[in-house]
PDB file of C-alpha atoms and ligand atoms in Angstrom:
ATOM      1  CA  MET A  12      -0.047  -0.016   0.016  1.00  0.00           C
ATOM      2  CA  ASP A  13       1.073   3.592  -0.690  1.00  0.00           C
ATOM      3  CA  ASN A  14       2.620   4.927   2.563  1.00  0.00           C
ATOM      4  CA  ASN A  15       1.575   8.450   1.696  1.00  0.00           C
ATOM      5  CA  ILE A  16      -2.064   7.660   2.184  1.00  0.00           C
ATOM      6  CA  ASN A  17      -3.450   9.306   5.320  1.00  0.00           C
ATOM      7  CA  THR A  18      -5.661   6.464   6.558  1.00  0.00           C
ATOM      8  CA  GLN A  19      -6.476   8.313   9.774  1.00  0.00           C
ATOM      9  CA  HIS A  20      -7.904  11.247   7.839  1.00  0.00           C
ATOM     10  CA  LEU A  21      -9.900   8.894   5.603  1.00  0.00           C
ATOM     11  CA  MET A  22     -11.219   6.980   8.612  1.00  0.00           C
ATOM     12  CA  THR A  23     -12.229  10.202  10.422  1.00  0.00           C
ATOM     13  CA  HIS A  24     -14.463  11.094   7.514  1.00  0.00           C
ATOM     14  CA  ALA A  25     -15.799   7.545   7.043  1.00  0.00           C
ATOM     15  CA  LEU A  26     -16.841   7.622  10.701  1.00  0.00           C
ATOM     16  CA  GLU A  27     -18.385  11.088  10.364  1.00  0.00           C
ATOM     17  CA  GLY A  28     -20.300  10.004   7.282  1.00  0.00           C
ATOM     18  CA  ALA A  29     -21.516   6.859   9.015  1.00  0.00           C
ATOM     19  CA  HIS A  30     -22.676   8.905  12.016  1.00  0.00           C
ATOM     20  CA  LYS A  31     -24.653  11.242   9.755  1.00  0.00           C
ATOM     21  CA  SER A  32     -26.439   8.259   8.158  1.00  0.00           C
ATOM     22  CA  ALA A  33     -26.934   6.770  11.545  1.00  0.00           C
ATOM     23  CA  GLU A  34     -28.830   9.888  12.698  1.00  0.00           C
ATOM     24  CA  VAL A  35     -31.266   9.385   9.836  1.00  0.00           C
ATOM     25  CA  LEU A  36     -31.703   5.691  10.665  1.00  0.00           C
ATOM     26  CA  LYS A  37     -32.464   6.610  14.284  1.00  0.00           C
ATOM     27  CA  LYS A  38     -34.858   9.376  13.179  1.00  0.00           C
ATOM     28  CA  TYR A  39     -37.064   7.055  11.089  1.00  0.00           C
ATOM     29  CA  TRP A  40     -36.820   4.000  13.370  1.00  0.00           C
ATOM     30  CA  GLY A  41     -40.395   2.828  14.031  1.00  0.00           C
ATOM     31  CA  LYS A  42     -41.771   5.629  11.839  1.00  0.00           C
ATOM     32  CA  VAL A  43     -41.230   4.585   8.203  1.00  0.00           C
ATOM     33  CA  GLU A  44     -44.244   5.359   5.999  1.00  0.00           C
ATOM     34  CA  ASP A  45     -42.938   5.089   2.407  1.00  0.00           C
ATOM     35  CA  ILE A  46     -42.083   1.405   1.806  1.00  0.00           C
ATOM     36  CA  ARG A  47     -41.557   0.495  -1.846  1.00  0.00           C
ATOM     37  CA  HIS A  48     -40.716  -2.786  -3.551  1.00  0.00           C
ATOM     38  CA  LYS A  49     -37.791  -2.951  -6.019  1.00  0.00           C
ATOM     39  CA  SER A  50     -36.873  -6.198  -7.818  1.00  0.00           C
ATOM     40  CA  ALA A  51     -39.024  -8.672  -5.840  1.00  0.00           C
ATOM     41  CA  ILE A  52     -41.064  -9.350  -2.673  1.00  0.00           C
ATOM     42  CA  GLY A  53     -38.875  -8.394   0.257  1.00  0.00           C
ATOM     43  CA  ASP A  54     -36.566  -6.128  -1.799  1.00  0.00           C
ATOM     44  CA  LEU A  55     -37.562  -2.872  -0.179  1.00  0.00           C
ATOM     45  CA  VAL A  56     -36.554   0.751  -0.144  1.00  0.00           C
ATOM     46  CA  THR A  57     -37.833   3.350   2.292  1.00  0.00           C
ATOM     47  CA  GLU A  58     -37.392   7.064   2.931  1.00  0.00           C
ATOM     48  CA  ALA A  59     -34.741   6.098   5.509  1.00  0.00           C
ATOM     49  CA  ASP A  60     -32.585   4.341   2.854  1.00  0.00           C
ATOM     50  CA  LYS A  61     -32.896   7.335   0.602  1.00  0.00           C
ATOM     51  CA  GLU A  62     -32.225  10.059   3.148  1.00  0.00           C
ATOM     52  CA  SER A  63     -29.394   8.098   4.793  1.00  0.00           C
ATOM     53  CA  GLU A  64     -27.774   7.763   1.373  1.00  0.00           C
ATOM     54  CA  LYS A  65     -28.325  11.429   0.531  1.00  0.00           C
ATOM     55  CA  VAL A  66     -26.535  12.706   3.694  1.00  0.00           C
ATOM     56  CA  ILE A  67     -23.600  10.372   3.424  1.00  0.00           C
ATOM     57  CA  LEU A  68     -23.068  10.899  -0.327  1.00  0.00           C
ATOM     58  CA  GLU A  69     -23.165  14.657   0.077  1.00  0.00           C
ATOM     59  CA  TYR A  70     -20.734  14.473   2.927  1.00  0.00           C
ATOM     60  CA  ILE A  71     -18.219  12.219   1.140  1.00  0.00           C
ATOM     61  CA  LYS A  72     -18.416  14.179  -2.110  1.00  0.00           C
ATOM     62  CA  ASN A  73     -17.754  17.371  -0.263  1.00  0.00           C
ATOM     63  CA  GLN A  74     -14.772  15.957   1.591  1.00  0.00           C
ATOM     64  CA  PHE A  75     -13.300  14.067  -1.307  1.00  0.00           C
ATOM     65  CA  PRO A  76     -14.384  15.600  -4.677  1.00  0.00           C
ATOM     66  CA  THR A  77     -11.982  13.428  -6.707  1.00  0.00           C
ATOM     67  CA  HIS A  78     -13.147  10.161  -5.172  1.00  0.00           C
ATOM     68  CA  GLU A  79     -15.885   7.991  -6.762  1.00  0.00           C
ATOM     69  CA  ILE A  80     -18.841   6.462  -4.941  1.00  0.00           C
ATOM     70  CA  LEU A  81     -20.772   3.217  -5.490  1.00  0.00           C
ATOM     71  CA  SER A  82     -23.876   3.039  -3.380  1.00  0.00           C
ATOM     72  CA  GLU A  83     -27.051   0.939  -3.287  1.00  0.00           C
ATOM     73  CA  GLU A  84     -29.770   3.421  -4.277  1.00  0.00           C
ATOM     74  CA  SER A  85     -27.695   5.664  -6.628  1.00  0.00           C
ATOM     75  CA  GLY A  86     -24.226   6.390  -7.847  1.00  0.00           C
ATOM     76  CA  LEU A  87     -22.017   4.112  -9.903  1.00  0.00           C
ATOM     77  CA  THR A  88     -23.235   0.641 -10.686  1.00  0.00           C
ATOM     78  CA  SER A  89     -19.967  -1.264 -10.924  1.00  0.00           C
ATOM     79  CA  THR A  90     -16.526  -1.314  -9.228  1.00  0.00           C
ATOM     80  CA  ALA A  91     -14.831  -1.936 -12.605  1.00  0.00           C
ATOM     81  CA  ASN A  92     -12.704   0.924 -13.938  1.00  0.00           C
ATOM     82  CA  ALA A  93     -13.289   3.071 -10.900  1.00  0.00           C
ATOM     83  CA  ALA A  94     -11.076   5.852  -9.637  1.00  0.00           C
ATOM     84  CA  GLU A  95      -8.157   5.110  -7.346  1.00  0.00           C
ATOM     85  CA  PHE A  96     -10.369   5.763  -4.339  1.00  0.00           C
ATOM     86  CA  LEU A  97     -13.806   4.275  -4.513  1.00  0.00           C
ATOM     87  CA  TRP A  98     -16.293   4.555  -1.594  1.00  0.00           C
ATOM     88  CA  VAL A  99     -18.701   1.617  -1.535  1.00  0.00           C
ATOM     89  CA  ILE A 100     -21.744   2.399   0.610  1.00  0.00           C
ATOM     90  CA  ASP A 101     -24.924   0.758   1.819  1.00  0.00           C
ATOM     91  CA  PRO A 102     -26.867   3.530   3.531  1.00  0.00           C
ATOM     92  CA  LEU A 103     -29.090   0.912   5.174  1.00  0.00           C
ATOM     93  CA  ASP A 104     -28.261  -2.763   5.265  1.00  0.00           C
ATOM     94  CA  GLY A 105     -31.182  -4.783   6.511  1.00  0.00           C
ATOM     95  CA  THR A 106     -34.014  -2.757   5.087  1.00  0.00           C
ATOM     96  CA  THR A 107     -36.565  -5.543   5.717  1.00  0.00           C
ATOM     97  CA  ASN A 108     -35.417  -5.732   9.349  1.00  0.00           C
ATOM     98  CA  TYR A 109     -35.694  -1.995   9.604  1.00  0.00           C
ATOM     99  CA  THR A 110     -39.357  -1.892   8.526  1.00  0.00           C
ATOM    100  CA  HIS A 111     -40.173  -4.525  11.175  1.00  0.00           C
ATOM    101  CA  GLN A 112     -38.041  -2.850  13.899  1.00  0.00           C
ATOM    102  CA  PHE A 113     -35.888  -5.957  14.064  1.00  0.00           C
ATOM    103  CA  PRO A 114     -32.738  -4.334  15.387  1.00  0.00           C
ATOM    104  CA  PHE A 115     -30.181  -5.968  13.027  1.00  0.00           C
ATOM    105  CA  VAL A 116     -29.529  -3.039  10.699  1.00  0.00           C
ATOM    106  CA  ALA A 117     -26.498  -0.981   9.781  1.00  0.00           C
ATOM    107  CA  VAL A 118     -24.905   1.634   7.638  1.00  0.00           C
ATOM    108  CA  SER A 119     -21.948   0.153   5.827  1.00  0.00           C
ATOM    109  CA  VAL A 120     -19.113   2.366   4.558  1.00  0.00           C
ATOM    110  CA  GLY A 121     -16.189   0.749   2.652  1.00  0.00           C
ATOM    111  CA  LEU A 122     -13.341   2.447   0.891  1.00  0.00           C
ATOM    112  CA  LEU A 123     -11.368   0.683  -1.881  1.00  0.00           C
ATOM    113  CA  TYR A 124      -7.957   1.853  -2.938  1.00  0.00           C
ATOM    114  CA  GLN A 125      -7.002   0.629  -6.472  1.00  0.00           C
ATOM    115  CA  GLY A 126      -9.741  -1.937  -6.215  1.00  0.00           C
ATOM    116  CA  SER A 127      -9.015  -3.511  -2.823  1.00  0.00           C
ATOM    117  CA  PRO A 128     -10.551  -2.777   0.582  1.00  0.00           C
ATOM    118  CA  LEU A 129      -8.582  -0.182   2.552  1.00  0.00           C
ATOM    119  CA  LEU A 130     -10.989   0.561   5.373  1.00  0.00           C
ATOM    120  CA  GLY A 131     -14.489  -0.241   6.534  1.00  0.00           C
ATOM    121  CA  VAL A 132     -17.065   0.949   9.031  1.00  0.00           C
ATOM    122  CA  VAL A 133     -20.241  -1.010   9.876  1.00  0.00           C
ATOM    123  CA  TYR A 134     -22.437   0.809  12.401  1.00  0.00           C
ATOM    124  CA  ASN A 135     -25.676  -0.363  13.951  1.00  0.00           C
ATOM    125  CA  PRO A 136     -27.129   2.818  15.463  1.00  0.00           C
ATOM    126  CA  ILE A 137     -29.972   0.930  17.159  1.00  0.00           C
ATOM    127  CA  THR A 138     -27.700  -1.251  19.273  1.00  0.00           C
ATOM    128  CA  ASN A 139     -24.920   1.332  19.160  1.00  0.00           C
ATOM    129  CA  GLU A 140     -22.286  -1.131  17.961  1.00  0.00           C
ATOM    130  CA  LEU A 141     -19.633   0.331  15.689  1.00  0.00           C
ATOM    131  CA  PHE A 142     -17.207  -2.059  13.889  1.00  0.00           C
ATOM    132  CA  GLN A 143     -14.232  -0.564  12.039  1.00  0.00           C
ATOM    133  CA  ALA A 144     -10.946  -1.544  10.490  1.00  0.00           C
ATOM    134  CA  VAL A 145      -8.110  -0.065   8.445  1.00  0.00           C
ATOM    135  CA  LYS A 146      -5.824  -2.298   6.416  1.00  0.00           C
ATOM    136  CA  GLY A 147      -2.859  -3.380   8.486  1.00  0.00           C
ATOM    137  CA  GLN A 148      -4.171  -1.806  11.676  1.00  0.00           C
ATOM    138  CA  GLY A 149      -6.506  -4.426  13.134  1.00  0.00           C
ATOM    139  CA  ALA A 150     -10.274  -4.356  13.742  1.00  0.00           C
ATOM    140  CA  GLN A 151     -12.291  -2.759  16.602  1.00  0.00           C
ATOM    141  CA  LEU A 152     -15.763  -2.850  18.070  1.00  0.00           C
ATOM    142  CA  ASN A 153     -16.573   0.373  19.861  1.00  0.00           C
ATOM    143  CA  GLY A 154     -12.880   1.042  20.107  1.00  0.00           C
ATOM    144  CA  HIS A 155     -11.895  -2.325  21.465  1.00  0.00           C
ATOM    145  CA  PRO A 156      -9.792  -4.846  19.409  1.00  0.00           C
ATOM    146  CA  ILE A 157     -11.761  -7.820  18.073  1.00  0.00           C
ATOM    147  CA  HIS A 158     -10.623 -11.198  16.830  1.00  0.00           C
ATOM    148  CA  VAL A 159     -12.301 -14.010  14.935  1.00  0.00           C
ATOM    149  CA  SER A 160     -13.218 -17.226  16.836  1.00  0.00           C
ATOM    150  CA  ARG A 161     -10.946 -20.239  17.367  1.00  0.00           C
ATOM    151  CA  THR A 162     -13.558 -22.848  16.517  1.00  0.00           C
ATOM    152  CA  GLU A 163     -11.839 -25.768  14.827  1.00  0.00           C
ATOM    153  CA  SER A 164     -14.525 -27.643  12.981  1.00  0.00           C
ATOM    154  CA  LEU A 165     -17.722 -27.115  11.071  1.00  0.00           C
ATOM    155  CA  GLN A 166     -19.590 -29.330  13.454  1.00  0.00           C
ATOM    156  CA  ASP A 167     -18.767 -26.950  16.374  1.00  0.00           C
ATOM    157  CA  SER A 168     -19.668 -23.823  14.354  1.00  0.00           C
ATOM    158  CA  LEU A 169     -22.369 -21.192  14.403  1.00  0.00           C
ATOM    159  CA  ILE A 170     -22.709 -19.894  10.873  1.00  0.00           C
ATOM    160  CA  ALA A 171     -24.651 -17.165   9.089  1.00  0.00           C
ATOM    161  CA  THR A 172     -26.014 -16.975   5.560  1.00  0.00           C
ATOM    162  CA  GLY A 173     -28.541 -15.010   3.556  1.00  0.00           C
ATOM    163  CA  PHE A 174     -30.776 -15.465   0.534  1.00  0.00           C
ATOM    164  CA  GLY A 175     -30.826 -13.073  -2.452  1.00  0.00           C
ATOM    165  CA  TYR A 176     -34.072 -11.430  -3.556  1.00  0.00           C
ATOM    166  CA  ASP A 177     -34.103 -13.651  -6.712  1.00  0.00           C
ATOM    167  CA  ARG A 178     -34.642 -16.752  -4.603  1.00  0.00           C
ATOM    168  CA  ARG A 179     -38.106 -17.533  -5.972  1.00  0.00           C
ATOM    169  CA  ALA A 180     -36.998 -17.172  -9.593  1.00  0.00           C
ATOM    170  CA  ASN A 181     -33.576 -18.788  -9.483  1.00  0.00           C
ATOM    171  CA  ALA A 182     -32.870 -22.476  -8.847  1.00  0.00           C
ATOM    172  CA  ASP A 183     -29.349 -21.549  -7.603  1.00  0.00           C
ATOM    173  CA  ASN A 184     -30.950 -19.883  -4.559  1.00  0.00           C
ATOM    174  CA  ASN A 185     -28.813 -21.210  -1.665  1.00  0.00           C
ATOM    175  CA  TYR A 186     -31.561 -23.523  -0.390  1.00  0.00           C
ATOM    176  CA  ALA A 187     -29.568 -26.676  -1.122  1.00  0.00           C
ATOM    177  CA  GLU A 188     -26.429 -25.170   0.463  1.00  0.00           C
ATOM    178  CA  PHE A 189     -28.392 -24.172   3.494  1.00  0.00           C
ATOM    179  CA  LEU A 190     -29.753 -27.681   4.054  1.00  0.00           C
ATOM    180  CA  HIS A 191     -26.355 -29.307   3.390  1.00  0.00           C
ATOM    181  CA  ILE A 192     -24.399 -27.038   5.811  1.00  0.00           C
ATOM    182  CA  TYR A 193     -27.193 -27.095   8.398  1.00  0.00           C
ATOM    183  CA  GLN A 194     -26.865 -30.908   8.704  1.00  0.00           C
ATOM    184  CA  ARG A 195     -23.117 -30.397   9.494  1.00  0.00           C
ATOM    185  CA  CYS A 196     -22.861 -27.478  11.940  1.00  0.00           C
ATOM    186  CA  GLN A 197     -24.340 -26.363  15.325  1.00  0.00           C
ATOM    187  CA  GLY A 198     -26.617 -23.806  13.861  1.00  0.00           C
ATOM    188  CA  ILE A 199     -27.268 -21.315  11.075  1.00  0.00           C
ATOM    189  CA  ARG A 200     -28.548 -17.767  11.582  1.00  0.00           C
ATOM    190  CA  ARG A 201     -30.263 -15.774   8.810  1.00  0.00           C
ATOM    191  CA  ALA A 202     -30.482 -12.378  10.568  1.00  0.00           C
ATOM    192  CA  GLY A 203     -30.831 -10.246   7.393  1.00  0.00           C
ATOM    193  CA  ALA A 204     -27.924  -7.835   7.144  1.00  0.00           C
ATOM    194  CA  ALA A 205     -24.787  -9.059   5.394  1.00  0.00           C
ATOM    195  CA  ALA A 206     -22.576  -6.208   6.629  1.00  0.00           C
ATOM    196  CA  LEU A 207     -23.351  -7.185  10.245  1.00  0.00           C
ATOM    197  CA  ASP A 208     -22.983 -10.887   9.539  1.00  0.00           C
ATOM    198  CA  LEU A 209     -19.413 -10.149   8.439  1.00  0.00           C
ATOM    199  CA  ALA A 210     -18.852  -7.911  11.462  1.00  0.00           C
ATOM    200  CA  PHE A 211     -20.078 -10.694  13.749  1.00  0.00           C
ATOM    201  CA  VAL A 212     -17.598 -13.136  12.122  1.00  0.00           C
ATOM    202  CA  ALA A 213     -14.845 -10.541  12.879  1.00  0.00           C
ATOM    203  CA  ALA A 214     -16.003 -10.322  16.479  1.00  0.00           C
ATOM    204  CA  GLY A 215     -15.972 -14.117  16.943  1.00  0.00           C
ATOM    205  CA  ARG A 216     -19.774 -14.335  17.535  1.00  0.00           C
ATOM    206  CA  LEU A 217     -20.149 -16.298  14.308  1.00  0.00           C
ATOM    207  CA  ASP A 218     -17.545 -18.719  12.963  1.00  0.00           C
ATOM    208  CA  ALA A 219     -18.383 -18.163   9.267  1.00  0.00           C
ATOM    209  CA  TYR A 220     -20.755 -16.541   6.784  1.00  0.00           C
ATOM    210  CA  TRP A 221     -21.542 -17.382   3.196  1.00  0.00           C
ATOM    211  CA  GLU A 222     -23.947 -15.911   0.638  1.00  0.00           C
ATOM    212  CA  ARG A 223     -24.579 -15.831  -3.127  1.00  0.00           C
ATOM    213  CA  GLY A 224     -26.186 -12.960  -5.043  1.00  0.00           C
ATOM    214  CA  ILE A 225     -24.539 -10.504  -2.708  1.00  0.00           C
ATOM    215  CA  LYS A 226     -23.728  -6.919  -3.843  1.00  0.00           C
ATOM    216  CA  GLU A 227     -20.546  -4.917  -3.446  1.00  0.00           C
ATOM    217  CA  TRP A 228     -22.176  -2.424  -0.984  1.00  0.00           C
ATOM    218  CA  ASP A 229     -23.243  -5.283   1.320  1.00  0.00           C
ATOM    219  CA  ILE A 230     -19.690  -6.567   1.773  1.00  0.00           C
ATOM    220  CA  ALA A 231     -17.062  -3.984   0.952  1.00  0.00           C
ATOM    221  CA  ALA A 232     -16.730  -2.708   4.545  1.00  0.00           C
ATOM    222  CA  GLY A 233     -17.249  -6.094   6.253  1.00  0.00           C
ATOM    223  CA  ILE A 234     -14.480  -7.803   4.223  1.00  0.00           C
ATOM    224  CA  ILE A 235     -11.683  -5.646   5.588  1.00  0.00           C
ATOM    225  CA  ILE A 236     -13.153  -5.892   9.104  1.00  0.00           C
ATOM    226  CA  VAL A 237     -12.997  -9.691   8.958  1.00  0.00           C
ATOM    227  CA  GLN A 238      -9.538  -9.740   7.453  1.00  0.00           C
ATOM    228  CA  GLU A 239      -8.193  -7.351  10.064  1.00  0.00           C
ATOM    229  CA  ALA A 240      -9.742  -9.423  12.838  1.00  0.00           C
ATOM    230  CA  GLY A 241      -7.643 -12.366  11.644  1.00  0.00           C
ATOM    231  CA  GLY A 242     -10.226 -14.036   9.439  1.00  0.00           C
ATOM    232  CA  ARG A 243     -10.298 -15.156   5.829  1.00  0.00           C
ATOM    233  CA  VAL A 244     -12.587 -13.996   2.986  1.00  0.00           C
ATOM    234  CA  THR A 245     -12.750 -15.701  -0.395  1.00  0.00           C
ATOM    235  CA  ASN A 246     -15.214 -16.898  -3.001  1.00  0.00           C
ATOM    236  CA  TYR A 247     -16.834 -20.334  -2.571  1.00  0.00           C
ATOM    237  CA  GLU A 248     -13.724 -21.985  -4.113  1.00  0.00           C
ATOM    238  CA  SER A 249     -11.351 -20.478  -1.564  1.00  0.00           C
ATOM    239  CA  ASN A 250      -9.998 -18.155  -4.234  1.00  0.00           C
ATOM    240  CA  PRO A 251      -9.403 -14.447  -3.509  1.00  0.00           C
ATOM    241  CA  VAL A 252     -12.729 -12.637  -3.052  1.00  0.00           C
ATOM    242  CA  ASN A 253     -13.857 -10.581  -5.990  1.00  0.00           C
ATOM    243  CA  LEU A 254     -16.338  -7.887  -4.918  1.00  0.00           C
ATOM    244  CA  SER A 255     -18.487  -8.144  -8.021  1.00  0.00           C
ATOM    245  CA  GLU A 256     -18.595 -11.970  -8.221  1.00  0.00           C
ATOM    246  CA  GLY A 257     -21.581 -12.143  -5.892  1.00  0.00           C
ATOM    247  CA  ARG A 258     -20.328 -15.169  -3.893  1.00  0.00           C
ATOM    248  CA  ILE A 259     -18.576 -14.759  -0.602  1.00  0.00           C
ATOM    249  CA  LEU A 260     -17.254 -17.063   2.092  1.00  0.00           C
ATOM    250  CA  ALA A 261     -15.878 -15.458   5.279  1.00  0.00           C
ATOM    251  CA  SER A 262     -14.654 -17.360   8.290  1.00  0.00           C
ATOM    252  CA  ASN A 263     -12.278 -17.587  11.204  1.00  0.00           C
ATOM    253  CA  GLY A 264      -9.798 -19.141   8.707  1.00  0.00           C
ATOM    254  CA  ILE A 265      -9.552 -22.459  10.548  1.00  0.00           C
ATOM    255  CA  ILE A 266     -12.859 -23.901   9.183  1.00  0.00           C
ATOM    256  CA  HIS A 267     -12.618 -22.110   5.862  1.00  0.00           C
ATOM    257  CA  ASP A 268     -11.547 -24.940   3.583  1.00  0.00           C
ATOM    258  CA  GLU A 269     -13.942 -27.399   5.281  1.00  0.00           C
ATOM    259  CA  ILE A 270     -16.956 -25.159   4.383  1.00  0.00           C
ATOM    260  CA  SER A 271     -15.577 -24.460   0.914  1.00  0.00           C
ATOM    261  CA  ARG A 272     -15.382 -28.190   0.267  1.00  0.00           C
ATOM    262  CA  GLU A 273     -18.971 -28.726   1.433  1.00  0.00           C
ATOM    263  CA  LEU A 274     -20.180 -25.836  -0.831  1.00  0.00           C
ATOM    264  CA  MET A 275     -18.379 -27.531  -3.758  1.00  0.00           C
ATOM    265  CA  VAL A 276     -20.114 -30.833  -2.931  1.00  0.00           C
ATOM    266  CA  VAL A 277     -23.489 -29.064  -3.281  1.00  0.00           C
ATOM    267  CA  ARG A 278     -22.478 -27.370  -6.518  1.00  0.00           C
ATOM    268  CA  ALA A 279     -21.319 -30.682  -7.991  1.00  0.00           C
ATOM    269  CA  ALA A 280     -24.613 -32.311  -6.989  1.00  0.00           C
ATOM    270  CA  ARG A 281     -26.562 -29.431  -8.553  1.00  0.00           C
ATOM    271  CA  GLU A 282     -24.584 -29.676 -11.787  1.00  0.00           C
ATOM    272  CA  ALA A 283     -25.215 -33.412 -11.867  1.00  0.00           C
ATOM    273  CA  GLY A 284     -28.925 -32.710 -11.446  1.00  0.00           C
ATOM    274  CA  LEU A 285     -29.134 -34.184  -7.947  1.00  0.00           C
ATOM    275  CA  LYS A 286     -29.955 -30.998  -5.888  1.00  0.00           C
TER     276      LYS A 286
HETATM  277  C1  IPD B 307     -29.633  -7.416   2.093  1.00  0.00           C
HETATM  278  C2  IPD B 307     -29.170  -8.000   3.429  1.00  0.00           C
HETATM  279  C3  IPD B 307     -29.490  -9.494   3.491  1.00  0.00           C
HETATM  280  C4  IPD B 307     -28.863 -10.217   2.355  1.00  0.00           C
HETATM  281  C5  IPD B 307     -29.327  -9.639   1.000  1.00  0.00           C
HETATM  282  C6  IPD B 307     -29.022  -8.169   1.005  1.00  0.00           C
HETATM  283  P1  IPD B 307     -30.425  -4.865   2.034  1.00  0.00           P
HETATM  284  O1  IPD B 307     -29.302  -6.073   2.027  1.00  0.00           O
HETATM  285  O2  IPD B 307     -27.841  -7.799   3.554  1.00  0.00           O
HETATM  286  O3  IPD B 307     -28.972 -10.038   4.694  1.00  0.00           O
HETATM  287  O4  IPD B 307     -29.314 -11.592   2.449  1.00  0.00           O
HETATM  288  O5  IPD B 307     -28.638 -10.324  -0.053  1.00  0.00           O
HETATM  289  O6  IPD B 307     -29.453  -7.651  -0.280  1.00  0.00           O
HETATM  290  O7  IPD B 307     -31.320  -5.021   0.813  1.00  0.00           O
HETATM  291  O8  IPD B 307     -31.197  -5.011   3.254  1.00  0.00           O
HETATM  292  O9  IPD B 307     -29.598  -3.638   1.996  1.00  0.00           O
HETATM  293 CA1   CA B 308     -29.407  -1.468   1.597  1.00  0.00          CA
END
């Protein structure tokens, strides 16, 4: 990494932007009125998503006019050919949870430098938990260092996953993977906010997380937080994670290859027409 990059300055503004979005999420908590469907049932957008995005985009653009921004409800649509610095933002991860006042929601702010994650902030303003990390500087929860779990096997693991909004229309919808992994671990949680699933892996509360159909803004911040907490993040095949591939596997590192192998078993069965 370029030693001239002032990561402290960048993080200060990432935190400030996240706090501005958090104020919006607190303001509309329990009061959303305008709930619209996007691609499918459950794919929602509310006035909280939009206003949260507006305030953080305005703030980041003001501070860093030469940087680019990719965000869920507006902005760029791809990380390909982006500027040196690309902010990847989900102004509200867990919109369905938010509309039900299920307090597993976050604003997720990631910054890529030359295409790879440089820093990340995942902030749940309802529980007041703020996860953050800068490349090479470790990960923290509310200012305290965090580390991934030491769980050694899949059968002793608590794992998270999620299901894309195309699950009714697409046979590759993670149902087969869910059943297969569920038979082999202690439990699976589907709490509904990918950025927080990753943050929980980083904090050692979950041993792993996988999902398909996931978008850049859901994972950009969480990836660096897991990595800086000592974990591993790849695609399903254990190859380096590619933000736009849509498949992610994050873990404490120890159980990583075991889960990857099981995901490959399911894929082979699907390709052979068995699942
Ligand atoms: C969703 C959540 C969910 C995941 C979906 C995401 P959104 O983000 O992270 O956990 O399963 O794939 O789209 O729509 O609430 O920002
Ligand atoms: Ca969102």
